[in-house]
C-alpha cells in the first residue's frame, strides 16, 4: 500500500509542474507581460524557457522516480523565488480581496515546497524507473 501511495503522490505532485510548464508555453505573451509587471524585464526569454525546462525536467524526474531528489531540488530552484516574488501578500492592504487571495496562493505554494522537501529526502518506492530497468530481463 505504501508503494501505491508513493506513486500516486508523485503523480499528483508532478502534474502541477507539468500544467505550469504548459501554461508558460501556451500563454507565452501573457507570461511575458506578467514578468514585466513584476519588474523582470532583463532577458525574459532565458527566464521563461529556463522555467519551462526546470518544470518539465523536475516534474519528469518526480513522476518517474528517477533521481527524485535532484528533480525536487530543480523544482525548488524555480518554486521558491516564484512564491516570494509573485505572491507577496504582505504588500497588500489587510482585509482586502487581493490580500486574501495572495495569502492563500502563498500558503499553497509553501505546502508544495514542503512536499518537495519531503520528496528530496525520500527514496521513491517500488514503482520507479530505475527499479523497472533493474528487474526487467532483456
Tab-separated table of C-alpha atoms in Angstrom:
chain	number	residue	atom	x	y	z
A	1	UNK	CA	0.000	0.000	0.000
A	2	UNK	CA	2.908	2.355	0.777
A	3	UNK	CA	4.275	1.931	-2.738
A	4	UNK	CA	0.895	2.745	-4.308
A	5	UNK	CA	0.567	5.912	-2.216
A	6	UNK	CA	4.135	6.845	-3.120
A	7	UNK	CA	3.328	6.516	-6.823
A	8	UNK	CA	0.036	8.424	-6.512
A	9	UNK	CA	1.735	11.180	-4.532
A	10	UNK	CA	4.448	11.541	-7.153
A	11	UNK	CA	1.860	11.636	-9.941
A	12	UNK	CA	-0.262	14.271	-8.217
A	13	UNK	CA	2.719	16.396	-7.212
A	14	UNK	CA	4.296	16.297	-10.667
A	15	UNK	CA	1.105	17.262	-12.535
A	16	UNK	CA	1.056	20.773	-11.081
A	17	UNK	CA	4.506	21.371	-12.558
A	18	UNK	CA	3.538	19.948	-15.953
A	19	UNK	CA	0.472	22.174	-16.002
A	20	UNK	CA	2.550	25.219	-15.050
A	21	UNK	CA	5.027	24.450	-17.865
A	22	UNK	CA	2.155	24.062	-20.328
A	23	UNK	CA	0.678	27.365	-19.166
A	24	UNK	CA	4.009	29.155	-19.635
A	25	UNK	CA	4.319	27.757	-23.135
A	26	UNK	CA	0.679	28.191	-24.238
A	27	UNK	CA	0.310	31.720	-22.875
A	28	UNK	CA	3.821	32.939	-23.553
A	29	UNK	CA	2.874	36.549	-24.313
A	30	UNK	CA	0.711	36.890	-21.193
A	31	UNK	CA	3.519	35.473	-19.092
A	32	UNK	CA	5.958	37.963	-20.600
A	33	UNK	CA	3.557	40.778	-19.680
A	34	UNK	CA	3.328	39.414	-16.128
A	35	UNK	CA	7.125	39.258	-15.936
A	36	UNK	CA	7.264	42.918	-16.967
A	37	UNK	CA	4.702	43.846	-14.307
A	38	UNK	CA	6.829	42.135	-11.647
A	39	UNK	CA	9.912	44.026	-12.832
A	40	UNK	CA	11.619	41.192	-14.675
A	41	UNK	CA	12.479	42.933	-17.935
A	42	UNK	CA	16.031	41.667	-18.409
A	43	UNK	CA	16.462	38.515	-20.545
A	44	UNK	CA	12.868	37.311	-20.385
A	45	UNK	CA	13.495	34.504	-22.889
A	46	UNK	CA	16.137	32.952	-20.645
A	47	UNK	CA	13.900	33.054	-17.575
A	48	UNK	CA	10.759	31.874	-19.363
A	49	UNK	CA	12.354	28.944	-21.173
A	50	UNK	CA	14.564	28.178	-18.188
A	51	UNK	CA	11.468	27.946	-16.007
A	52	UNK	CA	9.800	25.631	-18.531
A	53	UNK	CA	12.915	23.439	-18.610
A	54	UNK	CA	13.108	23.251	-14.803
A	55	UNK	CA	9.395	22.449	-14.553
A	56	UNK	CA	9.383	19.725	-17.199
A	57	UNK	CA	12.672	18.126	-16.161
A	58	UNK	CA	11.916	18.251	-12.443
A	59	UNK	CA	8.341	17.061	-12.998
A	60	UNK	CA	9.519	14.106	-15.088
A	61	UNK	CA	12.120	13.132	-12.509
A	62	UNK	CA	9.470	13.322	-9.809
A	63	UNK	CA	6.926	11.348	-11.833
A	64	UNK	CA	9.310	8.589	-12.876
A	65	UNK	CA	11.032	8.379	-9.506
A	66	UNK	CA	14.391	8.639	-11.251
A	67	UNK	CA	16.816	10.875	-9.360
A	68	UNK	CA	13.842	12.232	-7.488
A	69	UNK	CA	15.986	14.242	-5.095
A	70	UNK	CA	17.607	16.148	-7.947
A	71	UNK	CA	14.186	16.705	-9.512
A	72	UNK	CA	12.840	18.108	-6.249
A	73	UNK	CA	15.819	20.450	-5.952
A	74	UNK	CA	15.327	21.661	-9.540
A	75	UNK	CA	11.679	22.365	-8.805
A	76	UNK	CA	12.556	24.184	-5.583
A	77	UNK	CA	15.029	26.370	-7.504
A	78	UNK	CA	12.060	27.548	-9.543
A	79	UNK	CA	9.255	27.440	-6.951
A	80	UNK	CA	10.832	29.326	-4.016
A	81	UNK	CA	11.663	32.597	-5.843
A	82	UNK	CA	8.353	32.477	-7.695
A	83	UNK	CA	6.434	32.227	-4.436
A	84	UNK	CA	8.144	35.173	-2.789
A	85	UNK	CA	8.067	37.425	-5.860
A	86	UNK	CA	4.595	36.767	-7.235
A	87	UNK	CA	2.536	36.030	-4.120
A	88	UNK	CA	3.736	38.890	-1.897
A	89	UNK	CA	0.570	39.259	0.157
A	90	UNK	CA	2.377	41.451	2.705
A	91	UNK	CA	2.352	44.337	0.214
A	92	UNK	CA	-1.465	44.310	0.029
A	93	UNK	CA	-3.771	46.068	2.474
A	94	UNK	CA	-5.001	43.585	5.111
A	95	UNK	CA	-8.634	42.627	4.758
A	96	UNK	CA	-8.798	43.196	1.006
A	97	UNK	CA	-9.655	40.545	-1.564
A	98	UNK	CA	-6.144	40.759	-3.070
A	99	UNK	CA	-4.587	40.182	0.369
A	100	UNK	CA	-6.777	37.125	0.989
A	101	UNK	CA	-6.143	35.654	-2.455
A	102	UNK	CA	-2.376	36.224	-2.458
A	103	UNK	CA	-2.023	34.822	1.070
A	104	UNK	CA	-3.918	31.677	0.032
A	105	UNK	CA	-1.669	31.229	-3.004
A	106	UNK	CA	1.401	31.857	-0.854
A	107	UNK	CA	0.339	29.197	1.669
A	108	UNK	CA	-0.475	26.738	-1.139
A	109	UNK	CA	2.997	27.240	-2.552
A	110	UNK	CA	4.524	26.748	0.905
A	111	UNK	CA	2.700	23.417	1.132
A	112	UNK	CA	4.047	22.414	-2.287
A	113	UNK	CA	7.554	23.400	-1.131
A	114	UNK	CA	7.068	21.176	1.903
A	115	UNK	CA	6.061	18.288	-0.353
A	116	UNK	CA	9.134	18.866	-2.489
A	117	UNK	CA	11.367	18.916	0.581
A	118	UNK	CA	9.838	15.616	1.692
A	119	UNK	CA	10.429	14.219	-1.786
A	120	UNK	CA	14.051	15.426	-1.680
A	121	UNK	CA	14.660	13.402	1.480
A	122	UNK	CA	12.615	10.384	0.415
A	123	UNK	CA	13.562	7.453	-1.778
A	124	UNK	CA	10.823	6.532	-4.244
A	125	UNK	CA	9.088	3.230	-3.677
A	126	UNK	CA	8.774	0.084	-5.728
A	127	UNK	CA	7.214	1.779	-8.763
A	128	UNK	CA	10.089	3.798	-10.156
A	129	UNK	CA	12.000	3.824	-13.411
A	130	UNK	CA	15.334	2.534	-12.064
A	131	UNK	CA	13.712	-0.467	-10.397
A	132	UNK	CA	11.766	-1.262	-13.561
A	133	UNK	CA	15.013	-1.417	-15.566
A	134	UNK	CA	16.758	-3.434	-12.840
A	135	UNK	CA	14.049	-6.115	-12.733
A	136	UNK	CA	13.352	-6.379	-16.485
A	137	UNK	CA	15.202	-9.036	-18.430
A	138	UNK	CA	16.151	-8.197	-21.962
